[in-house]
CSV table of C-alpha atoms in Angstrom, one decimal:
chain,number,residue,atom,x,y,z
A,4,MET,CA,0.0,0.0,0.0
A,5,ALA,CA,1.5,3.2,-1.1
A,6,VAL,CA,1.8,6.2,1.2
A,7,SER,CA,2.0,9.7,-0.4
A,8,VAL,CA,2.6,12.9,1.3
A,9,ARG,CA,1.1,16.1,-0.1
A,10,THR,CA,0.9,19.7,0.9
A,11,PHE,CA,-2.0,22.0,-0.1
A,12,PRO,CA,-1.5,24.9,-2.5
A,13,LEU,CA,-1.6,28.4,-1.0
A,14,ARG,CA,-5.2,29.1,-1.9
A,15,ARG,CA,-6.6,25.9,-0.7
A,16,PHE,CA,-6.7,24.5,2.8
A,17,LEU,CA,-3.2,24.4,4.2
A,18,VAL,CA,-0.1,26.4,4.8
A,19,PRO,CA,2.5,26.7,2.0
A,20,ARG,CA,5.9,25.4,2.7
A,21,PRO,CA,7.7,28.8,2.9
A,22,GLN,CA,5.5,30.2,5.7
A,23,PRO,CA,2.6,28.9,7.9
A,24,THR,CA,-0.9,30.3,7.6
A,25,ARG,CA,-4.2,29.6,9.1
A,26,SER,CA,-5.7,26.2,8.4
A,27,GLN,CA,-8.7,27.8,6.7
A,28,GLY,CA,-9.9,31.1,5.5
A,29,ALA,CA,-7.6,34.0,4.7
A,30,PRO,CA,-3.9,33.5,5.2
A,31,SER,CA,-2.6,34.8,8.5
A,32,PRO,CA,0.4,37.1,8.0
A,33,ARG,CA,3.6,35.8,9.6
A,34,LEU,CA,6.4,38.0,10.5
A,35,PRO,CA,9.9,36.7,10.3
A,36,LEU,CA,11.5,36.0,13.7
A,37,SER,CA,14.0,38.7,13.0
A,38,SER,CA,11.3,41.4,12.7
A,39,ALA,CA,8.8,40.1,15.2
A,40,PRO,CA,7.8,42.4,18.1
A,41,ALA,CA,9.8,41.9,21.3
A,42,PRO,CA,8.5,42.2,24.8
A,43,CYS,CA,10.2,44.9,26.8
A,44,ARG,CA,11.4,42.6,29.6
A,45,HIS,CA,13.5,39.9,27.9
A,46,LYS,CA,13.7,41.2,24.3
A,47,ASN,CA,12.7,37.7,23.2
A,48,GLN,CA,11.2,37.3,19.7
A,49,GLU,CA,7.6,36.2,19.6
A,50,ASP,CA,5.4,35.0,16.7
A,51,ASN,CA,1.8,33.8,16.5
A,52,HIS,CA,1.3,30.7,14.3
A,53,SER,CA,-2.5,30.2,14.8
A,54,TYR,CA,-1.9,26.9,16.7
A,55,TYR,CA,1.1,28.0,18.8
A,56,VAL,CA,2.9,31.1,19.9
A,57,SER,CA,6.6,30.7,19.7
A,58,ARG,CA,9.1,32.7,21.7
A,59,LEU,CA,12.8,32.7,20.8
A,60,TYR,CA,15.3,33.4,23.6
A,61,GLY,CA,18.9,34.3,22.7
A,62,PRO,CA,22.0,33.0,24.5
A,63,SER,CA,22.1,36.1,26.8
A,64,GLU,CA,18.6,35.7,28.0
A,65,PRO,CA,18.1,34.1,31.5
A,66,ARG,CA,15.0,32.3,30.2
A,67,SER,CA,17.0,30.2,27.8
A,68,ARG,CA,18.9,28.6,30.8
A,69,GLU,CA,15.7,28.2,32.8
A,70,LEU,CA,14.1,26.2,30.0
A,71,TRP,CA,17.0,23.8,29.7
A,72,VAL,CA,16.2,20.5,31.5
A,73,ASP,CA,19.4,19.2,33.1
A,74,VAL,CA,19.1,15.5,32.6
A,75,ALA,CA,22.2,14.9,34.7
A,76,GLU,CA,20.4,16.2,37.8
A,77,ALA,CA,17.2,14.2,37.2
A,78,ASN,CA,16.2,11.0,39.0
A,79,ARG,CA,18.4,8.2,37.6
A,80,SER,CA,15.5,5.8,37.5
A,81,GLN,CA,13.7,8.2,35.1
A,82,VAL,CA,16.6,8.7,32.7
A,83,LYS,CA,17.0,6.1,29.9
A,84,ILE,CA,19.7,5.8,27.4
A,85,HIS,CA,18.4,4.2,24.2
A,86,THR,CA,21.3,1.9,23.4
A,87,ILE,CA,20.2,1.1,19.8
A,88,LEU,CA,19.5,4.7,18.8
A,89,SER,CA,22.8,5.7,20.4
A,90,ASN,CA,24.7,3.3,18.2
A,91,THR,CA,23.0,3.5,14.8
A,92,HIS,CA,22.2,5.8,12.0
A,93,ARG,CA,18.7,6.6,10.7
A,94,GLN,CA,16.7,4.6,13.2
A,95,ALA,CA,13.5,5.4,15.0
A,96,SER,CA,11.9,3.9,18.1
A,97,ARG,CA,8.5,4.1,19.7
A,98,VAL,CA,8.2,5.3,23.3
A,99,VAL,CA,5.1,5.5,25.5
A,100,LEU,CA,4.6,8.7,27.5
A,101,SER,CA,3.4,8.6,31.1
A,102,PHE,CA,0.8,11.3,30.4
A,103,ASP,CA,-1.4,12.5,27.6
A,104,PHE,CA,0.3,15.2,25.5
A,105,ALA,CA,-1.8,17.6,23.5
A,106,PHE,CA,-0.2,18.1,20.0
A,107,TYR,CA,-2.3,20.5,17.8
A,108,GLY,CA,-5.2,19.7,20.1
A,109,HIS,CA,-4.8,15.9,19.7
A,110,LEU,CA,-4.0,13.8,22.8
A,111,LEU,CA,-1.1,11.5,22.2
A,112,ARG,CA,0.4,8.8,24.4
A,113,GLN,CA,3.0,7.3,21.9
A,114,ILE,CA,5.8,9.1,20.1
A,115,THR,CA,8.7,8.0,17.9
A,116,ILE,CA,12.2,9.2,18.6
A,117,ALA,CA,14.5,9.4,15.6
A,118,THR,CA,18.3,9.6,15.5
A,119,GLY,CA,18.0,12.6,13.1
A,120,GLY,CA,17.2,15.1,15.8
A,121,PHE,CA,13.4,15.0,15.7
A,122,ILE,CA,10.4,13.3,17.2
A,123,PHE,CA,7.8,11.7,14.9
A,124,MET,CA,4.2,12.4,16.3
A,125,GLY,CA,2.2,10.3,13.9
A,126,ASP,CA,0.3,7.1,14.5
A,127,VAL,CA,1.5,5.2,11.4
A,128,ILE,CA,5.2,4.6,10.8
A,129,HIS,CA,6.0,5.0,7.2
A,130,ARG,CA,9.2,5.6,5.1
A,131,MET,CA,8.8,9.4,5.0
A,132,LEU,CA,8.9,10.2,8.7
A,133,THR,CA,10.8,13.5,8.0
A,134,ALA,CA,8.0,14.9,5.9
A,135,THR,CA,5.2,15.7,8.3
A,136,GLN,CA,3.9,15.2,11.9
A,137,TYR,CA,7.1,16.1,13.7
A,138,VAL,CA,8.6,18.0,16.5
A,139,ALA,CA,12.1,19.0,15.3
A,140,PRO,CA,14.5,21.0,17.4
A,141,LEU,CA,17.1,20.3,14.7
A,142,MET,CA,16.3,17.7,12.1
A,143,ALA,CA,19.5,16.8,10.2
A,144,ASN,CA,21.6,13.8,9.2
A,145,PHE,CA,23.0,13.0,12.6
A,146,ASN,CA,24.8,9.7,13.2
A,147,PRO,CA,25.0,8.8,16.9
A,148,GLY,CA,26.9,5.7,16.0
A,149,TYR,CA,30.0,7.7,15.0
A,150,SER,CA,31.3,8.2,18.5
A,151,ASP,CA,31.0,6.3,21.8
A,152,ASP,CA,30.2,9.7,23.5
A,153,SER,CA,27.1,10.2,21.4
A,154,THR,CA,23.9,9.1,23.0
A,155,VAL,CA,20.1,9.5,22.6
A,156,VAL,CA,18.6,9.9,26.0
A,157,TYR,CA,15.0,10.5,27.2
A,158,PHE,CA,13.6,11.4,30.5
A,159,ASP,CA,10.0,11.2,31.8
A,160,ASN,CA,8.9,12.3,35.3
A,161,GLY,CA,5.2,12.5,34.7
A,162,THR,CA,5.3,16.3,34.2
A,163,VAL,CA,7.7,16.7,31.3
A,164,PHE,CA,9.1,14.3,28.7
A,165,VAL,CA,12.6,15.2,27.4
A,166,VAL,CA,14.6,13.8,24.5
A,167,GLN,CA,18.2,14.8,24.3
A,168,TRP,CA,20.6,14.2,21.5
A,169,ASP,CA,23.9,14.4,23.3
A,170,HIS,CA,27.2,15.0,21.5
A,171,VAL,CA,25.9,13.7,18.2
A,172,TYR,CA,27.8,14.3,14.9
A,173,LEU,CA,26.6,15.1,11.4
A,174,GLN,CA,27.3,12.3,8.9
A,175,GLY,CA,30.2,13.4,6.8
A,176,TRP,CA,30.7,16.6,8.8
A,177,GLU,CA,32.2,15.1,11.9
A,178,ASP,CA,35.1,17.5,11.8
A,179,ARG,CA,32.8,20.4,12.6
A,180,GLY,CA,32.2,19.2,16.2
A,181,SER,CA,29.3,17.6,18.2
A,182,PHE,CA,25.8,18.9,18.8
A,183,THR,CA,23.9,18.8,22.0
A,184,PHE,CA,20.2,19.8,22.1
A,185,GLN,CA,16.9,18.6,23.4
A,186,ALA,CA,13.1,18.7,22.9
A,187,ALA,CA,10.8,18.9,26.0
A,188,LEU,CA,7.1,18.0,25.9
A,189,HIS,CA,5.4,19.5,28.9
A,190,ARG,CA,2.2,18.1,30.3
A,191,ASP,CA,0.4,21.5,29.8
A,192,GLY,CA,1.1,21.2,26.0
A,193,ARG,CA,4.1,23.5,25.8
A,194,ILE,CA,7.0,22.4,23.6
A,195,VAL,CA,10.5,23.6,24.3
A,196,PHE,CA,13.6,23.4,22.2
A,197,GLY,CA,16.9,23.8,24.1
A,198,TYR,CA,20.3,24.2,22.4
A,199,LYS,CA,23.4,23.6,24.4
A,200,GLU,CA,26.1,23.1,21.8
A,201,ILE,CA,25.6,24.2,18.2
A,202,PRO,CA,29.2,24.2,16.7
A,203,MET,CA,28.3,25.6,13.3
A,204,SER,CA,25.7,27.8,11.6
A,205,VAL,CA,22.6,25.8,11.0
A,206,PRO,CA,22.0,27.3,7.5
A,207,GLU,CA,25.3,25.8,6.5
A,208,ILE,CA,24.1,22.2,7.2
A,209,SER,CA,23.6,20.4,3.9
A,210,SER,CA,20.1,19.0,3.1
A,211,SER,CA,21.2,16.9,0.2
A,212,GLN,CA,21.2,13.6,2.1
A,213,HIS,CA,18.6,14.5,4.8
A,214,PRO,CA,16.1,17.3,5.3
A,215,VAL,CA,17.2,20.1,7.6
A,216,LYS,CA,14.2,21.5,9.6
A,217,THR,CA,13.5,23.3,12.9
A,218,GLY,CA,9.9,23.6,13.9
A,219,LEU,CA,6.6,21.7,14.1
A,220,SER,CA,4.3,20.1,11.6
A,221,ASP,CA,1.1,18.2,11.7
A,222,ALA,CA,-1.0,16.4,9.0
A,223,PHE,CA,-4.1,14.2,8.5
A,224,MET,CA,-4.3,11.0,6.7
A,225,ILE,CA,-7.2,10.1,4.3
A,226,LEU,CA,-7.9,7.0,2.2
A,227,ASN,CA,-8.5,7.3,-1.6
A,228,PRO,CA,-9.2,4.6,-4.1
A,229,SER,CA,-5.9,3.4,-5.7
A,230,PRO,CA,-5.9,4.0,-9.5
A,231,ASP,CA,-3.8,0.9,-10.0
A,232,VAL,CA,-5.9,-1.5,-7.9
A,233,PRO,CA,-9.5,-0.3,-7.8
A,234,GLU,CA,-10.5,-2.6,-4.9
A,235,SER,CA,-7.8,-1.2,-2.6
A,236,ARG,CA,-7.4,2.2,-1.0
A,237,ARG,CA,-4.3,4.5,-0.9
A,238,ARG,CA,-3.2,6.5,2.1
A,239,SER,CA,-2.5,10.1,1.4
A,240,ILE,CA,-1.0,12.4,4.1
A,241,PHE,CA,-1.9,16.1,3.9
A,242,GLU,CA,0.1,18.6,5.9
A,243,TYR,CA,-2.3,21.2,7.2
A,244,HIS,CA,0.1,23.3,9.3
A,245,ARG,CA,3.8,23.9,9.7
A,246,ILE,CA,5.9,26.2,11.8
A,247,GLU,CA,9.4,26.8,10.4
A,248,LEU,CA,11.9,28.6,12.6
A,249,ASP,CA,14.6,30.9,11.3
A,250,PRO,CA,17.6,28.5,11.4
A,251,SER,CA,20.1,31.4,11.7
A,252,LYS,CA,18.7,32.1,15.2
A,253,ILE,CA,19.5,28.6,16.4
A,254,THR,CA,22.8,29.0,18.3
A,255,SER,CA,24.4,27.6,21.4
A,256,MET,CA,22.5,28.3,24.6
A,257,SER,CA,19.4,29.6,22.8
A,258,ALA,CA,15.9,28.2,23.3
A,259,VAL,CA,12.5,28.3,21.7
A,260,GLU,CA,9.2,27.9,23.6
A,261,PHE,CA,5.9,27.0,21.9
A,262,THR,CA,2.8,27.7,23.9
A,263,PRO,CA,-0.4,26.1,22.5
A,264,LEU,CA,-3.3,28.1,21.5
A,265,PRO,CA,-7.0,27.0,21.9
A,266,THR,CA,-8.4,24.8,19.1
A,267,CYS,CA,-11.9,23.7,18.1
A,268,LEU,CA,-11.2,20.2,19.5
A,269,GLN,CA,-11.2,21.5,23.1
A,270,HIS,CA,-15.0,22.3,23.0
A,271,ARG,CA,-17.1,19.4,24.2
A,272,SER,CA,-20.6,20.8,23.6
A,273,CYS,CA,-22.5,22.3,20.7
A,274,ASP,CA,-23.1,25.6,22.5
A,275,ALA,CA,-19.5,26.1,23.4
A,276,CYS,CA,-18.4,25.2,19.8
A,277,MET,CA,-20.8,27.4,18.0
A,278,SER,CA,-20.2,30.4,20.3
A,279,SER,CA,-16.4,30.0,20.1
A,280,ASP,CA,-14.5,33.2,19.2
A,281,LEU,CA,-11.5,31.3,17.9
A,282,SER,CA,-9.9,32.3,14.6
A,283,PHE,CA,-10.8,28.9,13.3
A,284,ASN,CA,-14.2,28.3,11.7
A,285,CYS,CA,-15.4,25.8,14.3
A,286,SER,CA,-18.4,23.6,13.4
A,287,TRP,CA,-20.3,21.0,15.5
A,288,CYS,CA,-20.8,17.5,14.2
A,289,HIS,CA,-23.8,16.0,16.1
A,290,VAL,CA,-23.1,12.5,14.9
A,291,LEU,CA,-19.6,12.4,16.2
A,292,GLN,CA,-20.3,14.8,19.1
A,293,ARG,CA,-17.2,16.8,18.1
A,294,CYS,CA,-16.2,20.4,17.5
A,295,SER,CA,-13.8,20.8,14.6
A,296,SER,CA,-12.7,23.1,11.8
A,297,GLY,CA,-12.6,20.0,9.5
A,298,PHE,CA,-8.8,20.2,9.3
A,299,ASP,CA,-7.3,18.0,11.9
A,300,ARG,CA,-6.3,14.3,12.3
A,301,TYR,CA,-9.9,13.2,12.4
A,302,ARG,CA,-10.7,14.6,8.9
A,303,GLN,CA,-11.4,11.1,7.5
A,304,GLU,CA,-14.3,10.7,10.0
A,305,TRP,CA,-15.4,14.3,9.4
A,306,MET,CA,-15.9,13.4,5.7
A,307,ASP,CA,-17.2,9.8,6.2
A,308,TYR,CA,-20.0,11.1,8.5
A,309,GLY,CA,-20.9,14.1,6.3
A,310,CYS,CA,-20.2,16.5,9.2
A,311,ALA,CA,-19.6,19.5,6.9
A,312,GLN,CA,-23.0,19.1,5.2
A,313,GLU,CA,-24.7,18.4,8.5
A,314,ALA,CA,-23.5,21.7,10.1
A,315,GLU,CA,-24.6,23.9,7.2
A,316,GLY,CA,-27.4,26.2,8.3
A,317,ARG,CA,-28.0,24.2,11.5
A,318,THR,CA,-28.2,25.5,15.1
A,319,CYS,CA,-27.7,23.7,18.4
A,320,GLU,CA,-31.5,23.9,18.9
A,321,ASP,CA,-32.0,22.0,15.7
A,322,PHE,CA,-29.8,19.2,16.9
A,323,GLN,CA,-31.6,19.1,20.3
A,324,ASP,CA,-35.0,18.9,18.7
A,325,GLU,CA,-33.8,16.0,16.5
A,326,TYR,CA,-32.4,14.3,19.6
A,327,HIS,CA,-35.7,14.6,21.6
A,328,ASN,CA,-37.7,13.3,18.6
A,329,SER,CA,-35.5,10.3,18.1
A,330,ALA,CA,-35.4,9.5,21.9
A,331,SER,CA,-39.1,8.6,22.1
A,332,PRO,CA,-39.9,5.2,23.7
A,333,ASP,CA,-41.2,3.8,20.4
A,334,THR,CA,-37.9,4.4,18.6
A,335,SER,CA,-36.2,1.2,17.7
A,336,PHE,CA,-32.5,0.7,18.7
A,337,SER,CA,-30.1,1.5,16.0
A,338,PRO,CA,-27.1,-0.8,15.5
A,339,TYR,CA,-24.9,2.3,15.2
A,340,ASP,CA,-25.9,4.0,18.5
A,341,GLY,CA,-23.1,2.2,20.3
A,342,ASP,CA,-20.5,3.6,17.8
A,343,LEU,CA,-21.4,7.2,18.5
A,344,THR,CA,-19.6,7.2,21.8
A,345,THR,CA,-16.5,5.5,20.5
A,346,THR,CA,-13.3,7.6,20.9
A,347,SER,CA,-12.0,9.4,17.9
A,348,SER,CA,-8.8,7.4,17.8
A,349,SER,CA,-10.5,4.0,17.6
A,350,LEU,CA,-12.9,5.2,14.9
A,351,PHE,CA,-10.0,6.4,12.8
A,352,ILE,CA,-8.1,3.1,13.2
A,353,ASP,CA,-11.2,1.1,12.2
A,354,SER,CA,-11.6,3.1,9.1
A,355,LEU,CA,-8.2,2.1,7.9
A,356,THR,CA,-9.3,-1.6,7.5
A,357,THR,CA,-9.2,-2.5,3.8
A,358,GLU,CA,-10.1,-5.5,1.7
A,359,ASP,CA,-6.6,-6.9,2.1
A,360,ASP,CA,-6.9,-6.8,5.9
A,361,THR,CA,-10.1,-8.8,5.8
A,362,LYS,CA,-8.5,-11.5,3.8
A,363,LEU,CA,-6.2,-12.2,6.7
A,364,ASN,CA,-9.1,-13.4,8.7
A,365,PRO,CA,-11.2,-15.5,6.3
A,366,TYR,CA,-13.2,-17.1,9.1
A,367,ALA,CA,-14.5,-13.9,10.6
A,368,GLY,CA,-18.2,-14.0,11.2
A,369,GLY,CA,-18.3,-17.8,11.6
A,370,ASP,CA,-20.4,-17.6,14.8
A,371,GLY,CA,-23.1,-15.9,12.9
A,372,LEU,CA,-23.2,-18.7,10.3
A,373,GLN,CA,-23.4,-21.3,13.1
A,374,ASN,CA,-26.3,-19.7,14.6
A,375,ASN,CA,-28.2,-20.0,11.4
A,376,LEU,CA,-27.7,-23.7,11.2
A,377,SER,CA,-30.8,-25.9,11.5
A,378,PRO,CA,-31.2,-28.2,14.5
A,379,LYS,CA,-30.6,-31.2,12.2
A,380,THR,CA,-27.2,-29.8,11.1
A,381,LYS,CA,-26.2,-29.1,14.7
A,382,GLY,CA,-26.8,-32.7,15.5
A,383,THR,CA,-24.0,-34.0,13.2
A,384,PRO,CA,-21.9,-36.8,14.8
A,385,VAL,CA,-19.1,-35.7,17.0
A,386,HIS,CA,-16.3,-37.3,15.0
A,387,LEU,CA,-17.3,-35.4,11.8
A,388,GLY,CA,-17.2,-32.1,13.8
A,389,THR,CA,-13.7,-33.0,15.1
A,390,ILE,CA,-12.5,-33.6,11.6
A,391,VAL,CA,-13.9,-30.4,10.3
A,392,GLY,CA,-12.3,-28.5,13.3
A,393,ILE,CA,-8.9,-30.0,12.5
A,394,VAL,CA,-9.1,-29.1,8.9
A,395,LEU,CA,-10.1,-25.5,9.8
A,396,ALA,CA,-7.2,-25.3,12.3
A,397,VAL,CA,-4.7,-26.5,9.6
A,398,LEU,CA,-6.1,-24.0,7.1
A,399,LEU,CA,-5.9,-21.2,9.7
A,400,VAL,CA,-2.3,-22.0,10.6
A,401,ALA,CA,-1.4,-22.1,6.9
A,402,ALA,CA,-3.1,-18.7,6.3
A,403,ILE,CA,-1.2,-17.2,9.2
A,404,ILE,CA,2.1,-18.5,7.9
A,405,LEU,CA,1.4,-17.2,4.4
A,406,ALA,CA,0.3,-13.8,5.8
A,407,GLY,CA,3.6,-13.6,7.7
A,408,ILE,CA,5.6,-14.4,4.6
A,409,TYR,CA,3.6,-11.8,2.6
A,410,ILE,CA,4.0,-9.1,5.3
A,411,ASN,CA,7.8,-9.7,5.5
A,412,GLY,CA,8.1,-9.4,1.8
A,413,HIS,CA,5.8,-6.4,1.4
A,414,PRO,CA,6.4,-4.2,4.5
A,415,THR,CA,4.5,-1.2,3.1
A,416,SER,CA,1.4,-3.1,2.1
A,417,ASN,CA,-2.1,-2.6,3.6
A,418,ALA,CA,-1.7,-5.7,5.7
A,419,ALA,CA,1.7,-4.6,7.1
A,420,LEU,CA,0.5,-1.2,8.1
A,421,PHE,CA,-2.7,-2.7,9.5
A,422,PHE,CA,-0.7,-4.8,12.0
A,423,ILE,CA,1.8,-2.1,12.7
A,424,GLU,CA,-0.9,0.2,13.9
A,425,ARG,CA,-2.2,-2.5,16.2
A,426,ARG,CA,0.9,-4.4,17.2
A,427,PRO,CA,1.9,-4.6,20.9
A,428,HIS,CA,5.4,-3.5,21.9
A,429,HIS,CA,6.7,-7.0,22.0
A,430,TRP,CA,6.0,-7.7,18.3
A,431,PRO,CA,9.0,-7.7,16.0
A,432,ALA,CA,9.5,-4.3,14.5
A,433,MET,CA,8.9,-3.7,10.8
A,434,LYS,CA,11.8,-2.4,8.8
A,435,PHE,CA,11.0,-0.4,5.7
A,436,ARG,CA,12.7,-0.6,2.3
A,437,SER,CA,15.1,2.2,1.5
A,438,HIS,CA,14.2,4.7,-1.2
A,439,PRO,CA,16.8,6.7,-3.1
A,440,ASP,CA,14.8,9.9,-3.1
A,441,HIS,CA,13.7,10.0,0.6
A,442,SER,CA,15.3,9.9,4.0
A,443,THR,CA,14.2,6.5,5.2
A,444,TYR,CA,14.2,5.3,8.7
A,445,ALA,CA,13.9,1.8,10.1
A,446,GLU,CA,11.9,1.3,13.3
A,447,VAL,CA,13.7,-0.6,16.1
A,448,GLU,CA,12.1,-2.5,18.9
A,449,PRO,CA,12.3,-0.5,22.1
A,450,SER,CA,11.4,-3.3,24.5
A,451,GLY,CA,14.4,-5.3,25.8
A,452,HIS,CA,16.9,-3.0,24.2
A,453,GLU,CA,17.0,-0.2,26.6
A,454,LYS,CA,18.8,0.2,29.9
A,455,GLU,CA,18.4,2.7,32.6
A,456,GLY,CA,21.4,5.0,32.6
A,457,PHE,CA,22.7,8.3,33.9
A,458,MET,CA,24.4,10.8,31.7
A,459,GLU,CA,27.0,13.0,33.1
A,460,ALA,CA,26.5,16.5,31.5
A,461,GLU,CA,28.9,19.3,31.5
A,462,GLN,CA,28.0,22.5,33.4
A,463,CYS,CA,26.6,25.3,31.4
């Protein structure tokens, strides 16, 4: 199954690559960091990006040191050195947070740490991790395996989750010195980039072998019919917002703080949604019981349930009248009523099931067939039923073996991505084929390959 990544043109839904705009409506003007207004107290540079407000603090600002999380002084039991990431190049590993982190209004519990100086925030691992859905303090072609002193460390105390790339070197640019920087995800939704050692100017870093980015990005995934195989569906990733920092401002002992702004997703009722004074065009979807602008990670559901059409010309009173009319005692139970309270994440995952996924479980629905059997059929001799059961078991084992062989040979197929989304942490990790035109990453298994460690950091 192919995965394509697209960005919207300037006059459509999303932000152009050069500068972020609002996710809908008229573009929001964005001042470069060099010309943004500065508060009087710290002279830091501030910019509004619709979803976040960023504040850049220079090396001489006390706030830049306050924002740096000293991992060396943290509780040793909460600091982990990822031994695989610390000894490899272009690898990524899933990590579970101890708290729900709000990223563009979406609550996340799992993230993916990459050796290339960024965190992938998406649900589905694919070969183009560097394209969208990232938190990148300094995305570049880092190779922690070059030196024994290079480590990828993370720290979680329940209030903040910190990833630190410590003394890492650029592939092919090792003579320029080592980099030390970190990304901190705070429980209140703030994101902080801290830079301790930046030995060279960031604009000088080559992007020929790996993208060079500093900032945030989020995207949504939708399913479209594949032109090559009509019965299958193709995943397309659309980047709806991006924040790009000025790389020339990234220096040693500088810091950037992103403070989240309210989004439509925070509203839990129709009245709060429709009366919202946010810059987004918030609409209420009564079927999903969700407030949204239509441009977030739940867009697939928003389209599948016709939320955009449902909200046109409707008021909260209209929805309440419909609810009271449908809640009369004579109303029969609808088989979809139970699905209306399902969480957004589970609904989104279920919608990704394709025909290929169904083929992996050819005996699904067997109970329903058995219930329709006549009493005469259920009275079949026991030995015949035993034979049938053995035959079915053999066929099931053969199907599982064939499915495993197929998934290993086609790691980017529908079936492979289906199991990746649902796999427990102890499942073998899927490695993706390299592609000459993209920065590919292989996912490594975090369980059993980590050890608790303590990193001795130099004093600032």
